[in-house]
Amino acid sequence: MRILVVCQHYWPEPYKLADVCEELVKRGHTVDVVTGVPNYPMGYIYKEYRNRNRRHETHNGVNIFRTFTIGRRNNIFCRFLNYISYAVSSSLFIRSLKDDYDAVLAYQTSPVTMSLSTVLYKKRTGKNVLLYCLDLWPASLSAGGIKSTNIIYKVFGKISKKIYTSVSSVAVSSEGFIGYMNKEFGILVSSINYIPQYAENIYLEVEESKKSDSKINLAFAGNIGTAQSMPTIIKAAQILKDDKDIIWNIIGDGSELEKSIEAVENLKLTNVIFHGRKSLDELIEYYKTADAMLVTLISDENISLTLPAKVQSYMAASKPLIVSADGAAADVVTKAKCGFCAPAENPEKLAQMVKEFKSLTISERKELGNNSRDYYLKNFDRDLFFDKLEKLLYELNDEE
């Protein structure tokens, strides 16, 4: 098939979509991507892409077209301009594309406006569009403290409904999204496809390092933003600060990184270490030395519907999970019997769960890790993802 993929974020930004597109190429498909100019996560246009450089390039067999995008920086106004600039530029660009694609994939992260161009393309050409929803809108606005009564929330609610109900088919990365879409937008439950995310194969190759001490290395890896509730980790670390054997490792960056570092310095905590953003190869080394991995989210009804992609990565690497979150993430860990769960934004309970984990024997910890891996292979395996995705894309092509 000839597949058009639309997403505001793509390589070299740290998004999994590049792996998705490259695998589709390996499976014999031609893939064109319409994306933005890379600026995530730090918010500034990457140096090599400034002054209209590299607006069309090919990477690992994928044809990439980049449309005008304003860097999101770290303030609300620039983020709004970032959202609008890509929505407008991609919609203008996509008007010039021919109607010779067999299927269109809207890979929708945040913001939802990134998928507007696919709705326009569908209207112009009659081509079927599969929207794969990874960030649920307008629910995702809750992470920024925007309540459902806010005018911004209501506007994005209308935009979201227009997009979600205009595409040909919807797939979601979390089962929790299904009920929300049915309730908010009237989309039939039976018509929504559940395709959970997978972890890159390299996580399956993580080997446990040989320990020579009694320290417990906890690791949080990924974006450090408002939704990730870093204060919960910091407060839990403060509660356990006298236990010198427990080390809290934070790997990644994001909008809340500097504030989090400042909080740790103000509390004079020596048990929390920020390692910054790491490449995938570097990240694996942290996985190897970690005894358990951390998942934290803010306490929010809508955010709790999300299953963070890090959950799959942790499980693929055979790691026990310690979760401070409600909803989807806690449900998976409970079903898999692979760790401990505390309510969202409850540092006291999180600290208690960490103490309970520390009290386990090595064999008991290993059993939790094995349960992680087993559940991952049965439910989140990479081949399962691509078989489901490819099947839906073929079905779209057959419907024309």
CSV table of N, CA and C in Angstrom, one decimal, residues 26-121:
chain,number,residue,atom,x,y,z
A,26,LYS,N,9.4,-1.8,5.9
A,26,LYS,CA,9.9,-3.1,5.9
A,26,LYS,C,8.9,-4.2,5.5
A,27,ARG,N,7.6,-3.9,5.8
A,27,ARG,CA,6.6,-4.8,5.4
A,27,ARG,C,6.1,-4.6,4.0
A,28,GLY,N,6.8,-3.7,3.2
A,28,GLY,CA,6.5,-3.6,1.8
A,28,GLY,C,5.7,-2.4,1.4
A,29,HIS,N,5.4,-1.5,2.3
A,29,HIS,CA,4.6,-0.4,2.0
A,29,HIS,C,5.4,0.9,1.7
A,30,THR,N,4.8,1.8,0.9
A,30,THR,CA,5.5,3.1,0.7
A,30,THR,C,4.9,4.1,1.7
A,31,VAL,N,5.7,4.8,2.4
A,31,VAL,CA,5.2,5.6,3.5
A,31,VAL,C,5.7,7.1,3.3
A,32,ASP,N,4.7,8.0,3.2
A,32,ASP,CA,5.1,9.4,3.2
A,32,ASP,C,4.5,10.0,4.5
A,33,VAL,N,5.4,10.9,5.2
A,33,VAL,CA,5.0,11.5,6.4
A,33,VAL,C,4.9,13.0,6.3
A,34,VAL,N,3.8,13.6,6.7
A,34,VAL,CA,3.7,15.1,6.8
A,34,VAL,C,3.8,15.4,8.2
A,35,THR,N,4.9,16.2,8.6
A,35,THR,CA,5.2,16.5,10.0
A,35,THR,C,5.6,17.9,10.2
A,36,GLY,N,6.0,18.3,11.4
A,36,GLY,CA,6.4,19.6,11.7
A,36,GLY,C,7.9,19.7,11.7
A,37,VAL,N,8.4,20.9,12.0
A,37,VAL,CA,9.8,21.1,12.1
A,37,VAL,C,10.2,20.8,13.6
A,38,PRO,N,11.2,19.9,13.8
A,38,PRO,CA,11.5,19.4,15.1
A,38,PRO,C,11.9,20.5,16.1
A,39,ASN,N,11.2,20.4,17.3
A,39,ASN,CA,11.5,21.4,18.3
A,39,ASN,C,11.3,20.8,19.7
A,40,TYR,N,10.7,19.6,19.8
A,40,TYR,CA,10.4,19.0,21.0
A,40,TYR,C,11.6,18.1,21.6
A,41,PRO,N,11.9,18.1,22.9
A,41,PRO,CA,11.0,18.6,24.0
A,41,PRO,C,11.4,20.0,24.5
A,42,MET,N,12.6,20.5,24.1
A,42,MET,CA,13.0,21.7,24.7
A,42,MET,C,12.4,23.0,24.1
A,43,GLY,N,11.6,22.8,23.0
A,43,GLY,CA,10.8,23.9,22.5
A,43,GLY,C,11.5,24.9,21.5
A,44,TYR,N,12.7,24.6,21.1
A,44,TYR,CA,13.4,25.4,20.1
A,44,TYR,C,13.7,24.6,18.9
A,45,ILE,N,13.5,25.2,17.7
A,45,ILE,CA,13.8,24.5,16.5
A,45,ILE,C,15.2,24.0,16.5
A,46,TYR,N,15.4,22.7,16.1
A,46,TYR,CA,16.7,22.1,16.1
A,46,TYR,C,17.6,22.9,15.1
A,47,LYS,N,18.8,23.1,15.5
A,47,LYS,CA,19.7,23.9,14.7
A,47,LYS,C,19.8,23.6,13.2
A,48,GLU,N,19.9,22.3,12.9
A,48,GLU,CA,20.1,21.8,11.5
A,48,GLU,C,18.8,22.0,10.7
A,49,TYR,N,17.7,22.3,11.3
A,49,TYR,CA,16.4,22.5,10.6
A,49,TYR,C,16.0,23.9,10.5
A,50,ARG,N,16.8,24.9,10.9
A,50,ARG,CA,16.5,26.3,10.9
A,50,ARG,C,16.7,26.8,9.5
A,51,ASN,N,16.1,28.0,9.2
A,51,ASN,CA,16.2,28.7,7.9
A,51,ASN,C,15.7,27.8,6.7
A,52,ARG,N,14.6,27.1,7.0
A,52,ARG,CA,14.0,26.2,6.0
A,52,ARG,C,14.9,25.0,5.5
A,53,ASN,N,15.8,24.7,6.3
A,53,ASN,CA,16.7,23.5,5.9
A,53,ASN,C,16.0,22.2,6.1
A,54,ARG,N,16.2,21.2,5.3
A,54,ARG,CA,15.8,19.9,5.4
A,54,ARG,C,14.3,19.8,5.5
A,55,ARG,N,13.6,20.5,4.7
A,55,ARG,CA,12.1,20.4,4.7
A,55,ARG,C,11.6,19.2,4.0
A,56,HIS,N,12.4,18.6,3.2
A,56,HIS,CA,12.0,17.3,2.5
A,56,HIS,C,13.3,16.4,2.6
A,57,GLU,N,13.1,15.3,3.2
A,57,GLU,CA,14.2,14.3,3.4
A,57,GLU,C,13.7,12.9,3.5
A,58,THR,N,14.6,12.0,3.2
A,58,THR,CA,14.3,10.6,3.3
A,58,THR,C,15.1,9.9,4.4
A,59,HIS,N,14.5,9.2,5.4
A,59,HIS,CA,15.2,8.6,6.5
A,59,HIS,C,14.7,7.2,6.6
A,60,ASN,N,15.6,6.2,6.5
A,60,ASN,CA,15.3,4.8,6.6
A,60,ASN,C,14.1,4.4,5.8
A,61,GLY,N,14.1,4.9,4.6
A,61,GLY,CA,13.1,4.5,3.6
A,61,GLY,C,11.8,5.3,3.7
A,62,VAL,N,11.6,6.2,4.6
A,62,VAL,CA,10.4,7.0,4.8
A,62,VAL,C,10.6,8.4,4.2
A,63,ASN,N,9.7,8.8,3.4
A,63,ASN,CA,9.7,10.1,2.8
A,63,ASN,C,9.1,11.1,3.8
A,64,ILE,N,9.8,12.2,4.2
A,64,ILE,CA,9.4,13.1,5.2
A,64,ILE,C,9.2,14.5,4.6
A,65,PHE,N,8.1,15.1,4.8
A,65,PHE,CA,7.8,16.4,4.4
A,65,PHE,C,7.5,17.2,5.7
A,66,ARG,N,8.2,18.3,5.9
A,66,ARG,CA,8.1,19.1,7.1
A,66,ARG,C,7.5,20.5,6.7
A,67,THR,N,6.4,20.9,7.4
A,67,THR,CA,5.8,22.1,7.2
A,67,THR,C,6.0,23.1,8.3
A,68,PHE,N,5.8,24.4,8.0
A,68,PHE,CA,6.2,25.5,8.9
A,68,PHE,C,5.6,25.2,10.3
A,69,THR,N,6.5,25.4,11.3
A,69,THR,CA,6.1,25.2,12.7
A,69,THR,C,6.9,26.2,13.6
A,70,ILE,N,6.2,26.8,14.5
A,70,ILE,CA,6.8,27.7,15.5
A,70,ILE,C,7.2,26.9,16.7
A,71,GLY,N,8.4,27.1,17.2
A,71,GLY,CA,8.9,26.4,18.4
A,71,GLY,C,7.9,26.6,19.6
A,72,ARG,N,7.7,25.6,20.3
A,72,ARG,CA,6.8,25.7,21.4
A,72,ARG,C,7.3,26.4,22.7
A,73,ARG,N,8.7,26.4,22.7
A,73,ARG,CA,9.4,27.0,23.9
A,73,ARG,C,8.8,26.5,25.2
A,74,ASN,N,8.7,27.4,26.2
A,74,ASN,CA,8.2,26.9,27.5
A,74,ASN,C,7.1,27.9,28.1
A,75,ASN,N,6.3,28.4,27.2
A,75,ASN,CA,5.2,29.3,27.7
A,75,ASN,C,4.0,29.0,26.9
A,76,ILE,N,2.8,29.3,27.5
A,76,ILE,CA,1.5,29.0,26.9
A,76,ILE,C,1.3,29.7,25.6
A,77,PHE,N,1.7,30.9,25.4
A,77,PHE,CA,1.5,31.6,24.2
A,77,PHE,C,2.2,31.0,23.0
A,78,CYS,N,3.5,30.6,23.2
A,78,CYS,CA,4.3,30.0,22.2
A,78,CYS,C,3.7,28.6,21.9
A,79,ARG,N,3.3,27.9,22.9
A,79,ARG,CA,2.7,26.6,22.7
A,79,ARG,C,1.5,26.7,21.8
A,80,PHE,N,0.6,27.7,22.1
A,80,PHE,CA,-0.6,27.9,21.2
A,80,PHE,C,-0.2,28.2,19.8
A,81,LEU,N,0.9,29.0,19.6
A,81,LEU,CA,1.3,29.3,18.2
A,81,LEU,C,1.9,28.0,17.6
A,82,ASN,N,2.5,27.2,18.4
A,82,ASN,CA,3.1,25.9,17.9
A,82,ASN,C,1.9,25.1,17.3
A,83,TYR,N,0.9,25.0,18.1
A,83,TYR,CA,-0.3,24.2,17.7
A,83,TYR,C,-0.9,24.7,16.4
A,84,ILE,N,-1.1,26.0,16.4
A,84,ILE,CA,-1.8,26.6,15.3
A,84,ILE,C,-1.0,26.6,14.0
A,85,SER,N,0.3,26.9,14.2
A,85,SER,CA,1.2,27.0,13.0
A,85,SER,C,1.2,25.7,12.2
A,86,TYR,N,1.3,24.5,12.9
A,86,TYR,CA,1.4,23.2,12.2
A,86,TYR,C,0.0,22.9,11.6
A,87,ALA,N,-1.0,23.1,12.4
A,87,ALA,CA,-2.4,22.8,11.9
A,87,ALA,C,-2.7,23.5,10.6
A,88,VAL,N,-2.3,24.8,10.5
A,88,VAL,CA,-2.5,25.6,9.3
A,88,VAL,C,-1.6,25.2,8.2
A,89,SER,N,-0.3,25.1,8.5
A,89,SER,CA,0.7,24.8,7.4
A,89,SER,C,0.5,23.4,6.8
A,90,SER,N,0.2,22.4,7.7
A,90,SER,CA,0.0,21.1,7.2
A,90,SER,C,-1.3,21.0,6.4
A,91,SER,N,-2.3,21.7,6.8
A,91,SER,CA,-3.5,21.7,6.0
A,91,SER,C,-3.3,22.4,4.6
A,92,LEU,N,-2.5,23.4,4.6
A,92,LEU,CA,-2.2,24.0,3.3
A,92,LEU,C,-1.4,23.1,2.4
A,93,PHE,N,-0.4,22.4,3.0
A,93,PHE,CA,0.5,21.5,2.3
A,93,PHE,C,-0.3,20.3,1.7
A,94,ILE,N,-1.1,19.8,2.5
A,94,ILE,CA,-1.8,18.6,2.2
A,94,ILE,C,-2.8,18.8,1.0
A,95,ARG,N,-3.1,20.0,0.8
A,95,ARG,CA,-4.0,20.4,-0.4
A,95,ARG,C,-3.3,20.1,-1.7
A,96,SER,N,-1.9,20.1,-1.7
A,96,SER,CA,-1.2,19.9,-2.9
A,96,SER,C,-0.9,18.4,-3.2
A,97,LEU,N,-1.2,17.6,-2.2
A,97,LEU,CA,-0.9,16.1,-2.4
A,97,LEU,C,-2.0,15.5,-3.3
A,98,LYS,N,-1.5,14.5,-4.1
A,98,LYS,CA,-2.4,13.8,-5.0
A,98,LYS,C,-3.3,12.8,-4.2
A,99,ASP,N,-4.3,12.3,-4.8
A,99,ASP,CA,-5.2,11.4,-4.1
A,99,ASP,C,-4.9,9.9,-4.4
A,100,ASP,N,-3.5,9.6,-4.5
A,100,ASP,CA,-3.1,8.3,-4.9
A,100,ASP,C,-2.7,7.4,-3.7
A,101,TYR,N,-3.1,7.8,-2.5
A,101,TYR,CA,-2.7,7.0,-1.3
A,101,TYR,C,-3.8,6.0,-1.1
A,102,ASP,N,-3.4,4.8,-0.7
A,102,ASP,CA,-4.4,3.7,-0.4
A,102,ASP,C,-5.0,3.9,1.0
A,103,ALA,N,-4.3,4.5,1.9
A,103,ALA,CA,-4.8,4.7,3.3
A,103,ALA,C,-4.1,5.9,3.9
A,104,VAL,N,-4.8,6.5,4.8
A,104,VAL,CA,-4.2,7.6,5.5
A,104,VAL,C,-4.3,7.3,7.0
A,105,LEU,N,-3.1,7.5,7.7
A,105,LEU,CA,-3.0,7.3,9.1
A,105,LEU,C,-2.8,8.7,9.8
A,106,ALA,N,-3.7,9.1,10.7
A,106,ALA,CA,-3.5,10.3,11.5
A,106,ALA,C,-3.0,9.7,12.9
A,107,TYR,N,-1.7,9.9,13.1
A,107,TYR,CA,-1.1,9.4,14.3
A,107,TYR,C,-1.2,10.6,15.3
A,108,GLN,N,-2.3,10.6,16.2
A,108,GLN,CA,-2.6,11.7,17.0
A,108,GLN,C,-2.1,11.7,18.4
A,109,THR,N,-1.0,12.5,18.6
A,109,THR,CA,-0.5,12.7,20.0
A,109,THR,C,-1.1,14.0,20.4
A,110,SER,N,-0.4,14.9,20.9
A,110,SER,CA,-0.9,16.3,21.3
A,110,SER,C,-0.2,17.3,20.5
A,111,PRO,N,-0.9,18.3,19.9
A,111,PRO,CA,-2.3,18.5,20.2
A,111,PRO,C,-3.2,17.8,19.2
A,112,VAL,N,-4.5,17.8,19.4
A,112,VAL,CA,-5.4,17.1,18.5
A,112,VAL,C,-5.5,17.8,17.2
A,113,THR,N,-5.2,19.1,17.2
A,113,THR,CA,-5.3,19.9,15.9
A,113,THR,C,-4.4,19.4,14.9
A,114,MET,N,-3.4,18.6,15.2
A,114,MET,CA,-2.5,18.1,14.2
A,114,MET,C,-3.2,17.2,13.2
A,115,SER,N,-4.4,16.7,13.5
A,115,SER,CA,-5.1,15.8,12.7
A,115,SER,C,-6.1,16.5,11.8
A,116,LEU,N,-6.2,17.9,11.9
A,116,LEU,CA,-7.2,18.6,11.1
A,116,LEU,C,-7.0,18.4,9.6
A,117,SER,N,-5.7,18.4,9.2
A,117,SER,CA,-5.4,18.3,7.8
A,117,SER,C,-5.9,17.0,7.2
A,118,THR,N,-5.9,15.9,8.0
A,118,THR,CA,-6.4,14.6,7.4
A,118,THR,C,-7.9,14.7,7.2
A,119,VAL,N,-8.6,15.4,8.1
A,119,VAL,CA,-10.0,15.6,7.9
A,119,VAL,C,-10.3,16.3,6.5
A,120,LEU,N,-9.5,17.4,6.3
A,120,LEU,CA,-9.6,18.1,5.1
A,120,LEU,C,-9.3,17.3,3.8
A,121,TYR,N,-8.2,16.5,4.0
A,121,TYR,CA,-7.8,15.6,2.9
A,121,TYR,C,-8.9,14.6,2.6
